[in-house]
């Protein structure tokens, strides 16, 4: 959104110098989408608009100040950095498995999986359940591993899940998943029974927005590359 559009948006909210509930939501959402220079612009314009209004109609000064306070507080709330929540899980043991299954059960819209191999029926079933309830599921995996005993790639494809395999002479060795574009699960943990029952593995789940973004870009790169 350019600065003229931002200015118009702010002036529209200032027409009666009150911020109703809908206007607060809209302003909060707008502030959350903008970078720091545009947020500063909005804040400065709010002060300019308030100054102009108080000079034009001094009797409205109190209402104007209340509006200005609401605008500044709403913009500040929109730009407060939300605390990052991360957790770590380890195997042997089923904590990694259970966390991945819980993530998939809670998934509502999109599930992007980028893993070396999928050979644990319990995870495969959770993926298929996501697909069955309308979640957009995409899987990127290693082409060589699809031929391993126990690989579930063919089963996923047969179930209608969109799967792409790397066509390079090297391995696609990632092990991460993105849930609803909001949560990242990443670590050494292979999606196999041996990873749960025998191997020393790790899985980290985080809502760190920057990590979610960069892993999302990497997924899109591989998804297009292996088309």
mmCIF file with all atom_site columns, N, CA and C in Angstrom, residues 112 114 174-178 184-187 206 209-222:
data_model
loop_
_atom_site.group_PDB
_atom_site.id
_atom_site.type_symbol
_atom_site.label_atom_id
_atom_site.label_alt_id
_atom_site.label_comp_id
_atom_site.label_asym_id
_atom_site.label_entity_id
_atom_site.label_seq_id
_atom_site.pdbx_PDB_ins_code
_atom_site.Cartn_x
_atom_site.Cartn_y
_atom_site.Cartn_z
_atom_site.occupancy
_atom_site.B_iso_or_equiv
_atom_site.pdbx_formal_charge
_atom_site.auth_seq_id
_atom_site.auth_comp_id
_atom_site.auth_asym_id
_atom_site.auth_atom_id
_atom_site.pdbx_PDB_model_num
ATOM 1  N N  . UNK A 1 112 ? 2.738  -28.530 4.146  1.00 0.00 ? 112 UNK A N  1
ATOM 2  C CA . UNK A 1 112 ? 3.853  -28.732 3.216  1.00 0.00 ? 112 UNK A CA 1
ATOM 3  C C  . UNK A 1 112 ? 4.925  -29.561 3.912  1.00 0.00 ? 112 UNK A C  1
ATOM 4  N N  . UNK A 1 114 ? 8.543  -31.686 3.533  1.00 0.00 ? 114 UNK A N  1
ATOM 5  C CA . UNK A 1 114 ? 9.763  -31.823 2.740  1.00 0.00 ? 114 UNK A CA 1
ATOM 6  C C  . UNK A 1 114 ? 10.705 -32.729 3.520  1.00 0.00 ? 114 UNK A C  1
ATOM 7  N N  . UNK A 1 174 ? 16.313 -32.899 3.292  1.00 0.00 ? 174 UNK A N  1
ATOM 8  C CA . UNK A 1 174 ? 15.596 -32.115 4.305  1.00 0.00 ? 174 UNK A CA 1
ATOM 9  C C  . UNK A 1 174 ? 14.646 -32.998 5.121  1.00 0.00 ? 174 UNK A C  1
ATOM 10 N N  . UNK A 1 175 ? 14.323 -32.501 6.313  1.00 0.00 ? 175 UNK A N  1
ATOM 11 C CA . UNK A 1 175 ? 13.297 -33.130 7.157  1.00 0.00 ? 175 UNK A CA 1
ATOM 12 C C  . UNK A 1 175 ? 12.526 -32.027 7.865  1.00 0.00 ? 175 UNK A C  1
ATOM 13 N N  . UNK A 1 176 ? 11.650 -31.357 7.120  1.00 0.00 ? 176 UNK A N  1
ATOM 14 C CA . UNK A 1 176 ? 10.865 -30.298 7.757  1.00 0.00 ? 176 UNK A CA 1
ATOM 15 C C  . UNK A 1 176 ? 9.440  -30.305 7.213  1.00 0.00 ? 176 UNK A C  1
ATOM 16 N N  . UNK A 1 177 ? 8.561  -29.675 7.977  1.00 0.00 ? 177 UNK A N  1
ATOM 17 C CA . UNK A 1 177 ? 7.163  -29.534 7.575  1.00 0.00 ? 177 UNK A CA 1
ATOM 18 C C  . UNK A 1 177 ? 6.651  -28.178 8.026  1.00 0.00 ? 177 UNK A C  1
ATOM 19 N N  . UNK A 1 178 ? 5.748  -27.607 7.239  1.00 0.00 ? 178 UNK A N  1
ATOM 20 C CA . UNK A 1 178 ? 5.129  -26.322 7.543  1.00 0.00 ? 178 UNK A CA 1
ATOM 21 C C  . UNK A 1 178 ? 3.626  -26.528 7.680  1.00 0.00 ? 178 UNK A C  1
ATOM 22 N N  . UNK A 1 184 ? 6.612  -24.367 12.042 1.00 0.00 ? 184 UNK A N  1
ATOM 23 C CA . UNK A 1 184 ? 7.671  -25.129 11.390 1.00 0.00 ? 184 UNK A CA 1
ATOM 24 C C  . UNK A 1 184 ? 8.099  -26.270 12.297 1.00 0.00 ? 184 UNK A C  1
ATOM 25 N N  . UNK A 1 185 ? 8.168  -27.482 11.733 1.00 0.00 ? 185 UNK A N  1
ATOM 26 C CA . UNK A 1 185 ? 8.744  -28.639 12.424 1.00 0.00 ? 185 UNK A CA 1
ATOM 27 C C  . UNK A 1 185 ? 9.995  -29.037 11.655 1.00 0.00 ? 185 UNK A C  1
ATOM 28 N N  . UNK A 1 186 ? 11.141 -29.039 12.315 1.00 0.00 ? 186 UNK A N  1
ATOM 29 C CA . UNK A 1 186 ? 12.406 -29.266 11.614 1.00 0.00 ? 186 UNK A CA 1
ATOM 30 C C  . UNK A 1 186 ? 13.395 -29.950 12.553 1.00 0.00 ? 186 UNK A C  1
ATOM 31 N N  . UNK A 1 187 ? 14.223 -30.804 11.996 1.00 0.00 ? 187 UNK A N  1
ATOM 32 C CA . UNK A 1 187 ? 15.260 -31.456 12.795 1.00 0.00 ? 187 UNK A CA 1
ATOM 33 C C  . UNK A 1 187 ? 15.810 -32.659 12.065 1.00 0.00 ? 187 UNK A C  1
ATOM 34 N N  . UNK A 1 206 ? 8.496  -24.605 16.000 1.00 0.00 ? 206 UNK A N  1
ATOM 35 C CA . UNK A 1 206 ? 8.547  -23.184 16.335 1.00 0.00 ? 206 UNK A CA 1
ATOM 36 C C  . UNK A 1 206 ? 7.532  -22.405 15.520 1.00 0.00 ? 206 UNK A C  1
ATOM 37 N N  . UNK A 1 209 ? 8.315  -16.442 13.007 1.00 0.00 ? 209 UNK A N  1
ATOM 38 C CA . UNK A 1 209 ? 7.802  -16.018 11.705 1.00 0.00 ? 209 UNK A CA 1
ATOM 39 C C  . UNK A 1 209 ? 8.888  -15.972 10.641 1.00 0.00 ? 209 UNK A C  1
ATOM 40 N N  . UNK A 1 210 ? 10.079 -15.561 11.019 1.00 0.00 ? 210 UNK A N  1
ATOM 41 C CA . UNK A 1 210 ? 11.157 -15.487 10.026 1.00 0.00 ? 210 UNK A CA 1
ATOM 42 C C  . UNK A 1 210 ? 11.568 -16.878 9.562  1.00 0.00 ? 210 UNK A C  1
ATOM 43 N N  . UNK A 1 211 ? 11.703 -17.823 10.503 1.00 0.00 ? 211 UNK A N  1
ATOM 44 C CA . UNK A 1 211 ? 12.064 -19.183 10.111 1.00 0.00 ? 211 UNK A CA 1
ATOM 45 C C  . UNK A 1 211 ? 10.965 -19.820 9.261  1.00 0.00 ? 211 UNK A C  1
ATOM 46 N N  . UNK A 1 212 ? 9.717  -19.607 9.645  1.00 0.00 ? 212 UNK A N  1
ATOM 47 C CA . UNK A 1 212 ? 8.612  -20.133 8.848  1.00 0.00 ? 212 UNK A CA 1
ATOM 48 C C  . UNK A 1 212 ? 8.681  -19.571 7.428  1.00 0.00 ? 212 UNK A C  1
ATOM 49 N N  . UNK A 1 213 ? 8.999  -18.288 7.326  1.00 0.00 ? 213 UNK A N  1
ATOM 50 C CA . UNK A 1 213 ? 9.058  -17.646 6.012  1.00 0.00 ? 213 UNK A CA 1
ATOM 51 C C  . UNK A 1 213 ? 10.177 -18.222 5.152  1.00 0.00 ? 213 UNK A C  1
ATOM 52 N N  . UNK A 1 214 ? 11.396 -18.343 5.703  1.00 0.00 ? 214 UNK A N  1
ATOM 53 C CA . UNK A 1 214 ? 12.527 -18.788 4.880  1.00 0.00 ? 214 UNK A CA 1
ATOM 54 C C  . UNK A 1 214 ? 12.401 -20.271 4.519  1.00 0.00 ? 214 UNK A C  1
ATOM 55 N N  . UNK A 1 215 ? 11.874 -21.080 5.442  1.00 0.00 ? 215 UNK A N  1
ATOM 56 C CA . UNK A 1 215 ? 11.641 -22.485 5.096  1.00 0.00 ? 215 UNK A CA 1
ATOM 57 C C  . UNK A 1 215 ? 10.514 -22.598 4.061  1.00 0.00 ? 215 UNK A C  1
ATOM 58 N N  . UNK A 1 216 ? 9.535  -21.720 4.143  1.00 0.00 ? 216 UNK A N  1
ATOM 59 C CA . UNK A 1 216 ? 8.482  -21.710 3.139  1.00 0.00 ? 216 UNK A CA 1
ATOM 60 C C  . UNK A 1 216 ? 9.018  -21.374 1.760  1.00 0.00 ? 216 UNK A C  1
ATOM 61 N N  . UNK A 1 217 ? 9.940  -20.424 1.699  1.00 0.00 ? 217 UNK A N  1
ATOM 62 C CA . UNK A 1 217 ? 10.569 -20.076 0.420  1.00 0.00 ? 217 UNK A CA 1
ATOM 63 C C  . UNK A 1 217 ? 11.368 -21.250 -0.130 1.00 0.00 ? 217 UNK A C  1
ATOM 64 N N  . UNK A 1 218 ? 12.071 -21.955 0.761  1.00 0.00 ? 218 UNK A N  1
ATOM 65 C CA . UNK A 1 218 ? 12.841 -23.116 0.322  1.00 0.00 ? 218 UNK A CA 1
ATOM 66 C C  . UNK A 1 218 ? 11.913 -24.209 -0.209 1.00 0.00 ? 218 UNK A C  1
ATOM 67 N N  . UNK A 1 219 ? 10.789 -24.411 0.470  1.00 0.00 ? 219 UNK A N  1
ATOM 68 C CA . UNK A 1 219 ? 9.844  -25.416 -0.012 1.00 0.00 ? 219 UNK A CA 1
ATOM 69 C C  . UNK A 1 219 ? 9.341  -25.050 -1.403 1.00 0.00 ? 219 UNK A C  1
ATOM 70 N N  . UNK A 1 220 ? 8.947  -23.788 -1.591 1.00 0.00 ? 220 UNK A N  1
ATOM 71 C CA . UNK A 1 220 ? 8.434  -23.371 -2.894 1.00 0.00 ? 220 UNK A CA 1
ATOM 72 C C  . UNK A 1 220 ? 9.500  -23.529 -3.972 1.00 0.00 ? 220 UNK A C  1
ATOM 73 N N  . UNK A 1 221 ? 10.745 -23.239 -3.628 1.00 0.00 ? 221 UNK A N  1
ATOM 74 C CA . UNK A 1 221 ? 11.832 -23.413 -4.592 1.00 0.00 ? 221 UNK A CA 1
ATOM 75 C C  . UNK A 1 221 ? 11.939 -24.859 -5.039 1.00 0.00 ? 221 UNK A C  1
ATOM 76 N N  . UNK A 1 222 ? 11.933 -25.787 -4.091 1.00 0.00 ? 222 UNK A N  1
ATOM 77 C CA . UNK A 1 222 ? 12.044 -27.204 -4.430 1.00 0.00 ? 222 UNK A CA 1
ATOM 78 C C  . UNK A 1 222 ? 10.798 -27.703 -5.156 1.00 0.00 ? 222 UNK A C  1
#
